[in-house]
């Protein structure tokens, strides 16, 4: 993952998909870089958590965020912060872990190795060098669009607080643009037993199996890394 003064980018190299969000002027001025970096991790687990969830696997899946900001790494691992926005993001991370049977951790990646995510957080049009780098690196990848209510994480938390009989995350309707522009739909059973539907690209990815690995004989969790 990475964030800049302009936006953020989260990558899932295993399935060649990414998320991007451009900050409004008020967000860019109000949010510290630490908060922006943590948001990229939260958006990743909120959007891709439903596809990682496996109702037939009792073992939690390990999701590791690769972030080049040490404060965001610490917040994500310890789930403690005095910043109210970070506290909100950490609550969403913990709720996603519970709802999708995940274990989320973060590790530091040197900025010089974070080339693609860095380009994705900065390339917002134009013919500058960074835009060309992003265009070349993401040519064969698919983008998952960030739609309401996930474009405002405070609204997502309000939804969770109003859910009954227990807190529950909304399921994203994942609009994914493929290399040929096609957008498909697929349905599956959600973690609460409800029938869910999401729009998926023309990729060989099933919501039941995307991002999941077969557990080894000695493993207590399966693992997926979100590299940057």
Short mmCIF file of C-alpha atoms in Angstrom, two decimals:
data_model
loop_
_atom_site.label_atom_id
_atom_site.label_comp_id
_atom_site.label_asym_id
_atom_site.label_seq_id
_atom_site.Cartn_x
_atom_site.Cartn_y
_atom_site.Cartn_z
CA UNK A 1 0.00 0.00 0.00
CA UNK A 2 0.97 3.63 -0.28
CA UNK A 3 -0.48 7.10 0.09
CA UNK A 4 0.65 10.55 -0.97
CA UNK A 5 -0.67 14.08 -0.76
CA UNK A 6 -2.94 13.30 -3.71
CA UNK A 7 -4.36 9.84 -3.10
CA UNK A 8 -3.78 6.24 -2.07
CA UNK A 9 -3.26 2.88 -3.73
CA UNK A 10 -3.62 -0.70 -2.45
CA UNK A 11 -2.38 -3.69 -4.44
CA UNK A 12 -3.20 -7.40 -4.39
CA UNK A 13 -0.41 -8.88 -6.56
CA UNK A 14 -1.69 -12.44 -6.20
CA UNK A 15 -4.79 -11.52 -8.21
CA UNK A 16 -3.41 -8.46 -10.04
CA UNK A 17 -6.09 -6.12 -8.71
CA UNK A 18 -5.84 -2.73 -7.07
CA UNK A 19 -7.77 0.03 -5.33
CA UNK A 20 -7.16 3.75 -5.83
CA UNK A 21 -8.71 6.76 -4.15
CA UNK A 22 -8.03 10.41 -4.82
CA UNK A 23 -8.22 12.75 -1.83
CA UNK A 24 -10.35 15.84 -1.80
CA UNK A 25 -8.60 19.12 -1.01
CA UNK A 26 -10.05 19.14 2.51
CA UNK A 27 -8.87 15.55 3.15
CA UNK A 28 -5.39 16.31 1.86
CA UNK A 29 -5.16 19.27 4.23
CA UNK A 30 -6.74 17.62 7.28
CA UNK A 31 -5.34 14.07 7.26
CA UNK A 32 -1.76 13.26 8.16
CA UNK A 33 0.22 10.91 5.95
CA UNK A 34 0.01 8.29 8.72
CA UNK A 35 -3.80 8.31 8.55
CA UNK A 36 -3.79 8.16 4.75
CA UNK A 37 -1.47 5.15 4.78
CA UNK A 38 -3.64 3.29 7.31
CA UNK A 39 -6.74 4.03 5.24
CA UNK A 40 -5.27 2.09 2.31
CA UNK A 41 -5.08 -1.04 4.48
CA UNK A 42 -8.63 -0.59 5.78
CA UNK A 43 -10.06 -0.13 2.30
CA UNK A 44 -8.24 -3.25 1.12
CA UNK A 45 -9.70 -5.51 3.81
CA UNK A 46 -13.19 -3.99 3.52
CA UNK A 47 -13.28 -4.56 -0.25
CA UNK A 48 -11.45 -7.85 -0.55
CA UNK A 49 -12.46 -9.39 2.77
CA UNK A 50 -15.69 -10.85 1.32
CA UNK A 51 -13.70 -12.62 -1.40
CA UNK A 52 -11.16 -13.96 1.10
CA UNK A 53 -13.87 -15.31 3.38
CA UNK A 54 -14.31 -19.09 3.16
CA UNK A 55 -17.37 -20.43 5.03
CA UNK A 56 -15.98 -23.95 4.78
CA UNK A 57 -12.60 -23.19 6.37
CA UNK A 58 -12.51 -22.88 10.15
CA UNK A 59 -8.91 -21.63 10.09
CA UNK A 60 -8.43 -17.86 9.86
CA UNK A 61 -6.53 -16.53 6.89
CA UNK A 62 -3.49 -14.34 7.55
CA UNK A 63 -3.50 -11.08 5.58
CA UNK A 64 -0.32 -9.03 5.73
CA UNK A 65 -0.18 -5.37 4.68
CA UNK A 66 3.14 -4.10 3.29
CA UNK A 67 3.30 -0.40 4.21
CA UNK A 68 6.22 2.02 3.96
CA UNK A 69 4.98 4.17 6.88
CA UNK A 70 6.15 2.94 10.29
CA UNK A 71 3.38 4.69 12.25
CA UNK A 72 0.68 3.05 10.11
CA UNK A 73 2.41 -0.32 10.58
CA UNK A 74 2.38 0.14 14.36
CA UNK A 75 -1.26 1.27 14.44
CA UNK A 76 -2.37 -1.68 12.32
CA UNK A 77 -0.48 -4.21 14.44
CA UNK A 78 -1.23 -2.87 17.92
CA UNK A 79 -4.67 -1.39 17.15
CA UNK A 80 -3.91 1.46 19.54
CA UNK A 81 -3.74 5.16 18.78
CA UNK A 82 -4.76 8.43 20.38
CA UNK A 83 -5.91 9.80 17.03
CA UNK A 84 -9.73 9.50 16.67
CA UNK A 85 -9.58 8.72 12.95
CA UNK A 86 -6.99 6.02 13.50
CA UNK A 87 -9.18 4.56 16.26
CA UNK A 88 -12.11 4.40 13.84
CA UNK A 89 -9.96 2.69 11.19
CA UNK A 90 -8.65 0.17 13.71
CA UNK A 91 -12.18 -0.70 14.81
CA UNK A 92 -13.10 -1.38 11.19
CA UNK A 93 -10.01 -3.57 10.76
CA UNK A 94 -10.91 -5.60 13.84
CA UNK A 95 -14.52 -5.96 12.78
CA UNK A 96 -13.45 -7.13 9.31
CA UNK A 97 -11.19 -9.73 10.92
CA UNK A 98 -14.11 -11.07 12.93
CA UNK A 99 -16.62 -11.00 10.09
CA UNK A 100 -14.39 -12.56 7.43
CA UNK A 101 -12.33 -14.89 9.67
CA UNK A 102 -9.02 -13.10 9.06
CA UNK A 103 -5.88 -12.20 10.96
CA UNK A 104 -4.46 -8.89 9.70
CA UNK A 105 -0.90 -7.75 10.39
CA UNK A 106 1.38 -5.16 8.83
CA UNK A 107 5.07 -5.10 7.95
CA UNK A 108 7.32 -2.30 6.80
CA UNK A 109 8.48 -2.13 3.19
CA UNK A 110 11.24 0.35 2.22
CA UNK A 111 9.92 3.21 0.14
CA UNK A 112 12.42 2.52 -2.64
CA UNK A 113 10.79 -0.89 -3.14
CA UNK A 114 7.27 0.50 -3.09
CA UNK A 115 7.39 1.64 -6.70
CA UNK A 116 4.02 0.52 -8.07
CA UNK A 117 1.92 1.54 -5.07
CA UNK A 118 3.73 4.88 -4.90
CA UNK A 119 3.01 5.53 -8.57
CA UNK A 120 -0.63 4.52 -8.11
CA UNK A 121 -1.07 7.03 -5.29
CA UNK A 122 0.35 9.89 -7.37
CA UNK A 123 -0.65 9.27 -10.99
CA UNK A 124 -3.88 11.17 -11.57
CA UNK A 125 -3.67 12.10 -15.23
CA UNK A 126 -1.23 13.94 -17.38
CA UNK A 127 1.84 12.84 -19.25
CA UNK A 128 4.38 13.16 -16.44
CA UNK A 129 6.87 10.39 -15.68
CA UNK A 130 4.97 8.98 -12.70
CA UNK A 131 1.80 8.60 -14.77
CA UNK A 132 3.73 6.69 -17.43
CA UNK A 133 5.24 4.42 -14.77
CA UNK A 134 1.80 3.66 -13.35
CA UNK A 135 0.30 3.06 -16.78
CA UNK A 136 3.02 0.57 -17.67
CA UNK A 137 2.96 -1.31 -14.36
CA UNK A 138 -0.83 -1.58 -14.10
CA UNK A 139 -1.55 -2.41 -17.75
CA UNK A 140 -2.52 -6.04 -17.05
CA UNK A 141 -4.18 -5.38 -13.68
CA UNK A 142 -7.86 -4.78 -12.84
CA UNK A 143 -9.19 -1.95 -10.69
CA UNK A 144 -11.84 -2.42 -8.00
CA UNK A 145 -13.77 0.82 -7.74
CA UNK A 146 -14.39 2.42 -4.35
CA UNK A 147 -18.10 3.19 -4.23
CA UNK A 148 -20.48 4.48 -1.56
CA UNK A 149 -20.44 4.01 1.40
CA UNK A 150 -16.79 2.95 1.28
CA UNK A 151 -15.70 6.33 -0.03
CA UNK A 152 -16.40 7.64 3.51
CA UNK A 153 -15.28 5.23 6.24
CA UNK A 154 -17.09 7.17 8.96
CA UNK A 155 -20.34 6.31 7.17
CA UNK A 156 -19.30 2.65 7.09
CA UNK A 157 -18.78 2.73 10.85
CA UNK A 158 -22.16 4.41 11.38
CA UNK A 159 -23.72 1.58 9.37
CA UNK A 160 -21.97 -0.96 11.59
CA UNK A 161 -23.18 0.74 14.76
CA UNK A 162 -26.78 0.76 13.53
CA UNK A 163 -26.74 -2.89 12.45
CA UNK A 164 -28.75 -5.33 14.55
CA UNK A 165 -28.59 -7.70 16.31
CA UNK A 166 -24.80 -7.28 16.07
CA UNK A 167 -22.35 -5.04 14.29
CA UNK A 168 -21.93 -6.06 10.66
CA UNK A 169 -19.97 -4.56 7.79
CA UNK A 170 -21.78 -3.74 4.55
CA UNK A 171 -20.79 -5.95 1.62
CA UNK A 172 -19.20 -3.94 -1.21
CA UNK A 173 -20.69 -4.22 -4.66
CA UNK A 174 -17.27 -4.54 -6.21
CA UNK A 175 -17.23 -2.95 -9.64
CA UNK A 176 -14.05 -4.16 -11.26
CA UNK A 177 -12.80 -2.89 -14.59
CA UNK A 178 -10.88 -5.49 -16.58
CA UNK A 179 -8.36 -5.02 -19.34
CA UNK A 180 -11.17 -5.24 -21.89
CA UNK A 181 -13.52 -3.04 -19.87
CA UNK A 182 -15.99 -5.89 -19.21
CA UNK A 183 -17.86 -6.00 -15.90
CA UNK A 184 -19.56 -9.23 -14.83
CA UNK A 185 -21.63 -10.31 -11.82
CA UNK A 186 -21.36 -13.27 -9.50
CA UNK A 187 -23.28 -14.30 -6.39
CA UNK A 188 -22.29 -16.09 -3.19
CA UNK A 189 -23.36 -16.61 0.43
CA UNK A 190 -22.17 -13.91 2.81
CA UNK A 191 -20.68 -14.59 6.27
CA UNK A 192 -24.04 -13.83 7.88
CA UNK A 193 -25.80 -16.38 5.66
CA UNK A 194 -27.33 -13.77 3.38
CA UNK A 195 -27.26 -14.02 -0.41
CA UNK A 196 -24.69 -11.57 -1.79
CA UNK A 197 -23.99 -10.33 -5.28
CA UNK A 198 -20.96 -8.48 -6.59
CA UNK A 199 -19.89 -7.37 -10.01
CA UNK A 200 -16.62 -9.00 -11.01
CA UNK A 201 -14.31 -8.62 -13.95
CA UNK A 202 -13.75 -11.27 -16.53
CA UNK A 203 -11.06 -12.89 -14.40
CA UNK A 204 -10.90 -16.46 -13.12
CA UNK A 205 -11.59 -15.43 -9.53
CA UNK A 206 -14.39 -16.82 -7.35
CA UNK A 207 -15.53 -14.98 -4.21
CA UNK A 208 -15.31 -18.26 -2.35
CA UNK A 209 -11.70 -18.97 -3.30
CA UNK A 210 -9.94 -15.76 -4.32
CA UNK A 211 -6.85 -15.19 -2.23
CA UNK A 212 -7.17 -18.47 -0.33
CA UNK A 213 -4.45 -21.06 -0.04
CA UNK A 214 -4.76 -24.67 1.11
CA UNK A 215 -3.55 -24.98 4.72
CA UNK A 216 -0.46 -27.09 5.29
CA UNK A 217 -0.44 -29.94 7.79
CA UNK A 218 1.34 -27.88 10.46
CA UNK A 219 -0.23 -24.51 9.74
CA UNK A 220 -2.78 -22.86 11.99
CA UNK A 221 -3.62 -20.18 9.43
CA UNK A 222 -3.40 -19.72 5.70
CA UNK A 223 -1.66 -16.61 4.46
CA UNK A 224 -2.04 -13.97 1.77
CA UNK A 225 0.29 -11.00 1.39
CA UNK A 226 -0.80 -7.64 0.03
CA UNK A 227 2.48 -6.41 -1.35
CA UNK A 228 3.10 -2.88 -2.38
#
